[in-house]
CSV table of C-alpha atoms in Angstrom, one decimal:
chain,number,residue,atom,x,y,z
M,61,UNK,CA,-9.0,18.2,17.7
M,62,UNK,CA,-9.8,15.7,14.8
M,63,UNK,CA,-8.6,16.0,11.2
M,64,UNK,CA,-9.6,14.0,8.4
M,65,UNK,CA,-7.9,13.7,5.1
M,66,UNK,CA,-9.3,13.4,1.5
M,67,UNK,CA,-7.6,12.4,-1.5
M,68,UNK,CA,-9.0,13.4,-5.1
M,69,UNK,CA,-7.5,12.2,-8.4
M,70,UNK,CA,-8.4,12.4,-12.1
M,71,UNK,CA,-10.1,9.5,-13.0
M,72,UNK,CA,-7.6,6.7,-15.0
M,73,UNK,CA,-9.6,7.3,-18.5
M,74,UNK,CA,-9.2,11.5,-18.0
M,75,UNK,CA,-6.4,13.7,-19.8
M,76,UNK,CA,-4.2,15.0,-16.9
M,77,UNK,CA,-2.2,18.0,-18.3
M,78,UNK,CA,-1.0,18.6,-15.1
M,79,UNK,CA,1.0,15.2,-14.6
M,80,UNK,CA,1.8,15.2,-18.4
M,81,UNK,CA,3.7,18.5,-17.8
M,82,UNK,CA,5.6,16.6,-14.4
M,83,UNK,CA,6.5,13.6,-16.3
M,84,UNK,CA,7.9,15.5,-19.0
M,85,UNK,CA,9.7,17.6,-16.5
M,86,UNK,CA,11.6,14.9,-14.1
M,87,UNK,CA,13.7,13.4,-16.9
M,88,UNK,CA,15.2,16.4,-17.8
M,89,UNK,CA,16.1,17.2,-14.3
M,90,UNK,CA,17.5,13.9,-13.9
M,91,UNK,CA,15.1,11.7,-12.2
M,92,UNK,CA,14.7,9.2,-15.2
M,93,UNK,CA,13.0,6.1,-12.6
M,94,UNK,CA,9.3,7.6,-13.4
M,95,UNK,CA,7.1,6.7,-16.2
M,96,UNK,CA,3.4,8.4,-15.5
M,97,UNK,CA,3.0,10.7,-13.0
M,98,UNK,CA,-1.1,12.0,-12.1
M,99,UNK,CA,-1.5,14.9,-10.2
M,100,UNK,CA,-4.5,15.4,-7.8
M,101,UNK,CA,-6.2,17.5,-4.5
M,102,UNK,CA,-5.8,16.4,-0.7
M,103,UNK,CA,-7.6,18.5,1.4
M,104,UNK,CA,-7.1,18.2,5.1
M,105,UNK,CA,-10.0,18.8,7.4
M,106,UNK,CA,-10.2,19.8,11.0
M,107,UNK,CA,-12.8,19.3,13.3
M,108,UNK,CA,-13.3,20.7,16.5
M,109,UNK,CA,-13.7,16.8,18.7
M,110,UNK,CA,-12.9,13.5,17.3
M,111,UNK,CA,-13.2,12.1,14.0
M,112,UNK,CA,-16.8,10.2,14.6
M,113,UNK,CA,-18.3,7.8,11.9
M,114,UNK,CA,-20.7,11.2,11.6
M,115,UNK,CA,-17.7,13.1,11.0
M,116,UNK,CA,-16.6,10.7,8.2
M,117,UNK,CA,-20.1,10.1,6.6
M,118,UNK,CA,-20.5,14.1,6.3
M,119,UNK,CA,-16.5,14.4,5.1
M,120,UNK,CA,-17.2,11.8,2.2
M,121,UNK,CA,-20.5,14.0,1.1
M,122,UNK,CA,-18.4,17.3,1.1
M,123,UNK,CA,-16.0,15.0,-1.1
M,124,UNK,CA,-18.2,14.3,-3.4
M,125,UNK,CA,-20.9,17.2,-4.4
M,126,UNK,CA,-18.3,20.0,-2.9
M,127,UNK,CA,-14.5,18.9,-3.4
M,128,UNK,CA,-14.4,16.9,-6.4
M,129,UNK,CA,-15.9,16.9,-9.8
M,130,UNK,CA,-17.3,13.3,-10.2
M,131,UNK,CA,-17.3,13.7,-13.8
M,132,UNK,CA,-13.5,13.5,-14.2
M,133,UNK,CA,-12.5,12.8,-10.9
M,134,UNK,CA,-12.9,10.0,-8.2
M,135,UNK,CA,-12.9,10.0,-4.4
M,136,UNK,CA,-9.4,7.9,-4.2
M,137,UNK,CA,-9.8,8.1,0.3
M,138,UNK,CA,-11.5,10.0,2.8
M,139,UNK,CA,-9.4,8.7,6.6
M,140,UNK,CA,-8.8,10.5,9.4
M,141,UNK,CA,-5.4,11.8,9.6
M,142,UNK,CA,-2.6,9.4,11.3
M,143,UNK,CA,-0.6,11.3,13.2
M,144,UNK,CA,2.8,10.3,10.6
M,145,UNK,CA,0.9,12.7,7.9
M,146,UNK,CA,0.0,15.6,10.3
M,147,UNK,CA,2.5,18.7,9.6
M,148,UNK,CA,3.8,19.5,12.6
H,60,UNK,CA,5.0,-2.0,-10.9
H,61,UNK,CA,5.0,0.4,-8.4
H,62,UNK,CA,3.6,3.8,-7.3
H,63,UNK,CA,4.6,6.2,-5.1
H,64,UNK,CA,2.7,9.1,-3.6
H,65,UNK,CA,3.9,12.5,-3.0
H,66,UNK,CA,1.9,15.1,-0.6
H,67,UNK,CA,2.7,18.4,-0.7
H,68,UNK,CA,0.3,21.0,1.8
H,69,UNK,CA,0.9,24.8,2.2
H,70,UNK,CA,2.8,25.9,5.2
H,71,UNK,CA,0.6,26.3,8.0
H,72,UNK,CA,1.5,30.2,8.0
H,73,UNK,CA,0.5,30.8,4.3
H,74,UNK,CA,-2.4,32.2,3.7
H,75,UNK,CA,-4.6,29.1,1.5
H,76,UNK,CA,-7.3,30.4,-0.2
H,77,UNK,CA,-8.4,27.7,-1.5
H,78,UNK,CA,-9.3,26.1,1.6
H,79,UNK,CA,-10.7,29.7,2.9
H,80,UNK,CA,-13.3,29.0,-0.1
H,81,UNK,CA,-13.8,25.7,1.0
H,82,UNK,CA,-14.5,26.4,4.2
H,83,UNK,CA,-17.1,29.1,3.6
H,84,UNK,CA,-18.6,27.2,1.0
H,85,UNK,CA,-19.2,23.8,3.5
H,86,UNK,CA,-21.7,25.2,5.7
H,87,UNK,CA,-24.1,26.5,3.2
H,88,UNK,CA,-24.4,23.1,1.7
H,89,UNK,CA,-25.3,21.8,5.4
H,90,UNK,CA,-21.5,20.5,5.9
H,91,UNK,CA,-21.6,22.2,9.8
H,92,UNK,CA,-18.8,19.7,11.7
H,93,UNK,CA,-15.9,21.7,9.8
H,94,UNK,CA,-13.6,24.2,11.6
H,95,UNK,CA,-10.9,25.0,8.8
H,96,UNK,CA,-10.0,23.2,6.0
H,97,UNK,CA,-6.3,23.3,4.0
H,98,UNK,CA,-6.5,22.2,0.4
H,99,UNK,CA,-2.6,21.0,-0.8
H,100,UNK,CA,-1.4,18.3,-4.0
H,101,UNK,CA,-1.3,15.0,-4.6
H,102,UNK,CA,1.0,13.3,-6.5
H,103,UNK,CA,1.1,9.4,-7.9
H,104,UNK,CA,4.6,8.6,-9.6
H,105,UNK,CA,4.6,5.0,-11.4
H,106,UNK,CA,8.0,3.2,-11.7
H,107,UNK,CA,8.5,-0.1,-14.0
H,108,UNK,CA,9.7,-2.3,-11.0
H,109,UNK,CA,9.8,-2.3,-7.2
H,110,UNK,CA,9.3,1.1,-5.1
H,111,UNK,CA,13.1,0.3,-4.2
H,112,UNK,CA,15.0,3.0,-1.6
H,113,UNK,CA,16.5,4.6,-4.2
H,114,UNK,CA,12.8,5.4,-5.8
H,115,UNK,CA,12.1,6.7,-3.0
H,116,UNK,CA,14.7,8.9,-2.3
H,117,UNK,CA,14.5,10.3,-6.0
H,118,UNK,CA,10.9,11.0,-5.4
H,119,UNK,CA,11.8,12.6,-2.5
H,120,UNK,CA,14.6,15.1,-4.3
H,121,UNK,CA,11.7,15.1,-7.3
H,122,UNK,CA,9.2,16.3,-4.6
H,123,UNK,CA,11.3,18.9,-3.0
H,124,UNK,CA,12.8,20.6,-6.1
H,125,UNK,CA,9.5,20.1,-9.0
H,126,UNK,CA,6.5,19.2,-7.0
H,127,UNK,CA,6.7,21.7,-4.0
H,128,UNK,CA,7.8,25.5,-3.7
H,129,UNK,CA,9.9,25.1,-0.6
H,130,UNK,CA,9.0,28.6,0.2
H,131,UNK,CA,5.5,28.5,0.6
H,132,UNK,CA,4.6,24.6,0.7
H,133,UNK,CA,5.7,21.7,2.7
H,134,UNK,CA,6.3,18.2,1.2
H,135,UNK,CA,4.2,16.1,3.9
H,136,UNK,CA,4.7,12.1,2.7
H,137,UNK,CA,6.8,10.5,0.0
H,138,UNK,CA,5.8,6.5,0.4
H,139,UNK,CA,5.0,3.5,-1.3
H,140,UNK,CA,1.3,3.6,-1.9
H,141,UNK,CA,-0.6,0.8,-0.3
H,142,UNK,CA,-2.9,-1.2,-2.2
H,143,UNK,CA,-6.2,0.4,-0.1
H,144,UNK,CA,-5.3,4.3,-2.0
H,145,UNK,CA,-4.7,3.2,-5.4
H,146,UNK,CA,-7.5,3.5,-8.1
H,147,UNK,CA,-8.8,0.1,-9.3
């Protein structure tokens, strides 16, 4: 069984209210090291055999007409998962 | 300067119904390879200098007490991104 992980973030030039309300968060909880913080999606994917070039050509087109908005957000990766980033 | 980036998924026995929509939604658009699908939250913290170990390990408190809800959500990765995932 295959998985394959994609990473969506708010393009640089878009508002991000979400990470707006983080950074403005961490200070007063006393982590004072940050100074922008953007928040986006990961999705992980599972497929039933291996992770095939075929299987990352049609993740990267579900990436970008289904899972992100290309108007405000980018396609920041689309990998298959390392085993280090699979939950156990 | 540096950035670090936080993963945070929901548990593998919580309910995501996000991904549930995902999932029925792939197929219809001719996405067929795709057996489940999990959507979770990426996070990119900038610091001034070096992703030192004690970034990290404040990301990693920041991550399990702000960015996650230990109940329901698992913080996957806290690292130093590499140069590849960052947004040009």
């Amino acid at each position: 069984m295959g998985r394959v992980v994609i990473d969506v973030m708010p393009k640089p030039e878009i508002l991000d209210p979400q990470g707006k309300a983080v950074v403005g968060a961490l200070p007063r909880l006393g982590f004072d090291v940050f100074t922008s913080v953007r928040q986006g999606k990961r999705f992980e994917l599972e497929v039933e055999g291996d992770v095939t070039p075929e299987v990352l050509a049609q993740a990267r087109r579900a990436a970008e007409t289904l899972l992100s908005n290309p108007v405000i957000e980018d396609v920041v990766s689309v990998r298959e998962a390392d085993t280090a980033e699979v939950q156990a």
